[in-house]
Coordinates of C-alpha atoms and ligand atoms in Angstrom, one line a residue:
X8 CA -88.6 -1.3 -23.9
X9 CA -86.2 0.9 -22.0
X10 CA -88.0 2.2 -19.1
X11 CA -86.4 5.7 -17.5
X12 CA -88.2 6.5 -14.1
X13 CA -87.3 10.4 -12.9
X14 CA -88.9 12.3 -9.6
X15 CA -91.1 14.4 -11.7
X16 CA -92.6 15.9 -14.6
X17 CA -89.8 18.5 -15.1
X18 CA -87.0 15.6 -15.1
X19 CA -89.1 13.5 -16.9
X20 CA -89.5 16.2 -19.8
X21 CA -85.8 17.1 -19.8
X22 CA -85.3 13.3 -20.1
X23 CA -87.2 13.5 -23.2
X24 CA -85.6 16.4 -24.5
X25 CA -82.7 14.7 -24.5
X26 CA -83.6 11.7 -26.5
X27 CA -85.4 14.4 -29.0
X28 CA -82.4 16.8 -29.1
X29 CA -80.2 13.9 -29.9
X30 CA -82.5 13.0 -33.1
X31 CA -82.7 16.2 -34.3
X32 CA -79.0 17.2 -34.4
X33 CA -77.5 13.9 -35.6
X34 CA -79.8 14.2 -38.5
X35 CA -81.2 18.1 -39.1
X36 CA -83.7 17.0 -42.2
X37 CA -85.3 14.2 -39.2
X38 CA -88.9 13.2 -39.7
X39 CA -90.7 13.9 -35.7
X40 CA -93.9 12.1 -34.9
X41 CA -95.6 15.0 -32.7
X42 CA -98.0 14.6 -29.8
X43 CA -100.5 17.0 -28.5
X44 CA -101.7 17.1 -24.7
X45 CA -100.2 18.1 -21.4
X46 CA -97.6 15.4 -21.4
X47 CA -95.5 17.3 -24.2
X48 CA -95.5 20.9 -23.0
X49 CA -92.4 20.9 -20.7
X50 CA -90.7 19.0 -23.3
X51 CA -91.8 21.4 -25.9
X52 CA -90.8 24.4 -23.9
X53 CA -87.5 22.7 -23.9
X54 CA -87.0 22.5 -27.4
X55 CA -88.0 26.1 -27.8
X56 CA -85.6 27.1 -25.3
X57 CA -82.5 25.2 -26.5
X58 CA -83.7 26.5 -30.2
X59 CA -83.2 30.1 -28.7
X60 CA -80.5 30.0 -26.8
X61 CA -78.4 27.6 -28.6
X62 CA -79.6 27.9 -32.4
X63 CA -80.6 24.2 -33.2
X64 CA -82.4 24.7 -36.0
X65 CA -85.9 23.1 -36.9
X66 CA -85.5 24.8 -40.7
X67 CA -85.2 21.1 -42.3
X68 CA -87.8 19.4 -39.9
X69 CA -90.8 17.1 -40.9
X70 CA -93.5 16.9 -38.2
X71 CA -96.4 14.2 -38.9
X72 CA -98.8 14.9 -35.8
X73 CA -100.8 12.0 -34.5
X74 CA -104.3 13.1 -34.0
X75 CA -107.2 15.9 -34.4
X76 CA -110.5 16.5 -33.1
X77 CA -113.1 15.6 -35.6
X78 CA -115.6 18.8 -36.7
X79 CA -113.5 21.3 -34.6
X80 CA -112.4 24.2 -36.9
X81 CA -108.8 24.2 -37.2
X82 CA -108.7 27.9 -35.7
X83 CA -110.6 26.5 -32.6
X84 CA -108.6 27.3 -29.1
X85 CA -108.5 23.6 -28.4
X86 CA -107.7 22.2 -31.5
X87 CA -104.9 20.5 -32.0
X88 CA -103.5 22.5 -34.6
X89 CA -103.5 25.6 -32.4
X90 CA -102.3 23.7 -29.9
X91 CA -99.1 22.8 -32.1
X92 CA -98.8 26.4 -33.3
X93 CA -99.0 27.9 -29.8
X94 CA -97.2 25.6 -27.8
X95 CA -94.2 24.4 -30.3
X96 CA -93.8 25.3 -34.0
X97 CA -94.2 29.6 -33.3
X98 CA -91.3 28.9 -31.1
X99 CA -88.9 27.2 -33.7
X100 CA -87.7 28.1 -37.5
X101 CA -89.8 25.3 -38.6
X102 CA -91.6 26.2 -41.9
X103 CA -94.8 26.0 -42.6
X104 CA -95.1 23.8 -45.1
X105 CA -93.0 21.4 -43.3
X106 CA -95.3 20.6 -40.9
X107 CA -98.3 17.9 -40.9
X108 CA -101.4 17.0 -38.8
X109 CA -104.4 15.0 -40.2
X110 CA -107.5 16.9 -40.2
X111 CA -111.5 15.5 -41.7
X112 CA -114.0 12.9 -41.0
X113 CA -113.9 10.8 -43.7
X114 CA -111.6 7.3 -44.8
X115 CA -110.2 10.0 -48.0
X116 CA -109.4 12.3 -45.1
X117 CA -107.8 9.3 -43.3
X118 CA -106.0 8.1 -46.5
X119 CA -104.6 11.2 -47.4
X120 CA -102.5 11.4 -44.4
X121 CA -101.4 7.9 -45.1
X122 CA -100.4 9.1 -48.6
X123 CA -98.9 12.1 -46.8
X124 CA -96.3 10.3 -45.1
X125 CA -95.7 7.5 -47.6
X126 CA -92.7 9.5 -48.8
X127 CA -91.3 9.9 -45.1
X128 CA -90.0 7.6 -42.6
X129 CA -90.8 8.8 -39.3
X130 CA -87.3 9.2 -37.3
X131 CA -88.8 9.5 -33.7
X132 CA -92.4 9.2 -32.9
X133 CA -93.4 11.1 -29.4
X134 CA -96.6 9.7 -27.4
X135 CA -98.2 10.5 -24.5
X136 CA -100.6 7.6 -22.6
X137 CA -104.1 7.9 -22.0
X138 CA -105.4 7.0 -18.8
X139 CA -107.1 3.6 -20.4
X140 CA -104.0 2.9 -22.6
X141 CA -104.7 4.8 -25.5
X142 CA -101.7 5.7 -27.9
X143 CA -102.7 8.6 -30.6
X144 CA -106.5 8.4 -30.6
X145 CA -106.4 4.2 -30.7
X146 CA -109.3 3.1 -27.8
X147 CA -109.3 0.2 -26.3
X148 CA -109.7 -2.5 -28.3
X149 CA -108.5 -0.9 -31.7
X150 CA -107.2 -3.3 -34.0
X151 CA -103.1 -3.3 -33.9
X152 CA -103.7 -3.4 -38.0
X153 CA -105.3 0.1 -38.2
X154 CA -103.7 2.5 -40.0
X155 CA -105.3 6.5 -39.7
X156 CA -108.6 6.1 -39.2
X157 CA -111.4 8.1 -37.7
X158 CA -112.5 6.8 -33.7
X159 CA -115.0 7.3 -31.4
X160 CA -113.6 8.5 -28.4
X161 CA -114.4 7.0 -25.1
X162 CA -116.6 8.2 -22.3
X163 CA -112.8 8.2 -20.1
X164 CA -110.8 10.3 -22.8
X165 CA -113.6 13.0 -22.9
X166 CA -113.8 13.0 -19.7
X167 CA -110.1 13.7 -18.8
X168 CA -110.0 16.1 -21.8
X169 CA -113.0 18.0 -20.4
X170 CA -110.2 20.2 -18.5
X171 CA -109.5 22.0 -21.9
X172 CA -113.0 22.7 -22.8
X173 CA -114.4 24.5 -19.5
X174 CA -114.5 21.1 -17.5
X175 CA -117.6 19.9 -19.5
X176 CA -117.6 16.8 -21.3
X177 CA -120.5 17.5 -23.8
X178 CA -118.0 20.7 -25.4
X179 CA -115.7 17.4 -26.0
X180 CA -115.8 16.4 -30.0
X181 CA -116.8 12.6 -29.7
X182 CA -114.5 11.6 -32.3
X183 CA -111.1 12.0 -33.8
X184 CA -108.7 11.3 -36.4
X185 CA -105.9 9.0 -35.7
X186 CA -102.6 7.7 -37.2
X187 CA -103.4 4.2 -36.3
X188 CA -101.5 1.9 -34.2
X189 CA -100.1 0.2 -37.5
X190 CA -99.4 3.8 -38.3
X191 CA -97.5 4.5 -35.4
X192 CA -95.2 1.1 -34.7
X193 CA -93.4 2.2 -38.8
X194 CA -91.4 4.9 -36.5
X195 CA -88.1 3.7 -36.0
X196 CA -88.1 5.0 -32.4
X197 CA -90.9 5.6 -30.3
X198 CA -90.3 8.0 -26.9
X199 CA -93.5 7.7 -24.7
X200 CA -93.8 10.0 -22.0
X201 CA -96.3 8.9 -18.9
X202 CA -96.7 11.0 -15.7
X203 CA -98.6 11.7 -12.9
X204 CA -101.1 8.6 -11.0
X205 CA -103.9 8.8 -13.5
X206 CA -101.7 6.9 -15.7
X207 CA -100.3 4.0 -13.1
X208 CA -102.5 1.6 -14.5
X209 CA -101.8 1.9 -18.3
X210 CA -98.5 1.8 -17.7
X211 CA -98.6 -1.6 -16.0
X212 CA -100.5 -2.3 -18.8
X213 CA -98.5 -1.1 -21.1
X214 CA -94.9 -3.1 -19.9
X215 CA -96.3 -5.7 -17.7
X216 CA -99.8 -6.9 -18.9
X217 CA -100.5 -9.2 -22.4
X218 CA -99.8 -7.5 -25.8
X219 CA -103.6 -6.9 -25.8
X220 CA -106.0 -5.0 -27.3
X221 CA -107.7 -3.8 -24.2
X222 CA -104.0 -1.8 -23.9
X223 CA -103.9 -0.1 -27.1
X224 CA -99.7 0.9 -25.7
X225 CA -99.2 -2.6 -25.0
X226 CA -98.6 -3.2 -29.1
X227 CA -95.2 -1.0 -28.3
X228 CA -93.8 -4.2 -26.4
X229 CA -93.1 -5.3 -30.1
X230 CA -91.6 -2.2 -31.2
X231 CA -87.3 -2.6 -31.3
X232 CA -86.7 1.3 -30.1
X233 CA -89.0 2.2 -26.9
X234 CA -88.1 4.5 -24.7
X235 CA -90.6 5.1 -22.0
X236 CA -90.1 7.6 -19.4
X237 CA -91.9 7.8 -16.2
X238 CA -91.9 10.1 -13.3
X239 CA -92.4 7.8 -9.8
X240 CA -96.5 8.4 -9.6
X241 CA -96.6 6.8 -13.2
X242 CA -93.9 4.2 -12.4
X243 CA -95.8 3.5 -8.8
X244 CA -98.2 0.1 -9.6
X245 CA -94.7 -1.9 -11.9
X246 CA -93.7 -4.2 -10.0
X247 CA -90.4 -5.1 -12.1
Ligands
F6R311 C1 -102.4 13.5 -28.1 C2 -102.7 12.0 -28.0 C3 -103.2 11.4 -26.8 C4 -102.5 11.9 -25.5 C5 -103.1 11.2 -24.3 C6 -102.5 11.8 -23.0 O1 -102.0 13.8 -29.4 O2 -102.5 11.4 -29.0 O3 -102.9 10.0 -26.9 O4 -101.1 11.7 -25.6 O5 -104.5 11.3 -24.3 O6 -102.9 13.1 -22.8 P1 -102.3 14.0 -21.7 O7 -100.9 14.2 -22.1 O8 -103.1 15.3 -21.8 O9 -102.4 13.4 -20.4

């Protein structure tokens, strides 16, 4: 893993951008692993910015999302579909039909999206961190073997994602659908983006602790292309 530490979120997202920007221009058809969440949006406003005001273009683009919200409509404010149509794709030239995320409750929902990107090979898959170690929607103690599959989120995910749905945890769907972690280490890069305290201990976890299951992220210390950057508050608790 290459750990980058910057001062703060905005460096840390214009870090990213980098390493995304880089991807996207040496190969314009590239296949992008998305992420939903806070962690992406100053990286995302990035992209749209540099898509404005220097014309790359998004027009050959494949985008596989990660994860959705299980029995949210797809028009709902908070899922993550809107959330990839506000805060990224009605920025860039990307078309429509380019563009992915897995959506349903069942294992033909779950195999679909595998099917989906069977004909792709994902270029660079961007992740944020969950407070307990989650990667995509993978809890603690997820099988590193899973492909998509449809979880029960945990008491600590709804709670921190009780922000988005008026700061109450029973609005928060209790499960999801996930590219699994199987799913996930097929990218051949992975950029993880971590900032802020509330993820210091995942991403000790995550570099420092056993390739365990109780760190869903601590499968990436197998992966041969990580790129994790940190601002300080994330970086604060390594101790390498
Ligand atoms: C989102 C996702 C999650 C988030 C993680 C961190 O698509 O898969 O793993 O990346 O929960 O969320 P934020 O960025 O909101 O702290």
């Amino acid at each position: 893993m290459k750990v980058i530490v910057k001062d703060n979120y905005e460096e840390a997202s214009l870090e990213a951008f980098k390493v995304m920007k880089e991807v996207v221009v040496n190969k314009p058809n590239a296949v992008l692993g998305l992420a939903t969440g806070s962690t992406p949006l100053g990286l995302y406003k990035n992209m749209i910015e540099d898509h404005k005001e220097n014309g790359t273009s998004y027009k050959n683009i494949t985008t596989f999302n990660l994860d959705e919200y299980v029995g949210i409509d797809r028009n709902h404010p908070e899922s993550y579909y809107t959330f990839m149509n506000k805060n990224l794709f009605s920025g860039l030239d990307i078309p429509a039909e380019n563009v992915h995320l897995p959506y349903g409750d069942k294992k033909e929902d779950c195999d679909a999206y595998e099917k989906a990107m069977e004909n792709y090979q994902v270029d660079i898959q961007l992740l944020g961190l969950g407070g307990n170690g989650h990667i995509g929607f993978n809890e603690p103690g997820t099988s590193f073997d899973e492909t998509t599959h449809i979880v029960e989120l945990q008491e600590r995910t709804r709670k921190d994602n009780a922000r988005f749905f008026e700061n109450d945890i029973n609005q928060v769907p209790t499960h999801a659908i996930t590219m699994g972690i199987a799913t996930i280490m097929k990218a051949n890069k992975v950029l993880l983006i971590a900032t802020g305290e509330n993820k210091a201990d995942a991403v000790k976890a995550m570099i420092e602790g056993p390739k365990d299951t109780s760190c869903p992220a601590s499968a990436l210390q197998d992966h041969k292309d990580v790129i994790v950057i940190l601002d300080k508050a994330a970086a604060s608790k390594l101790t390498k």
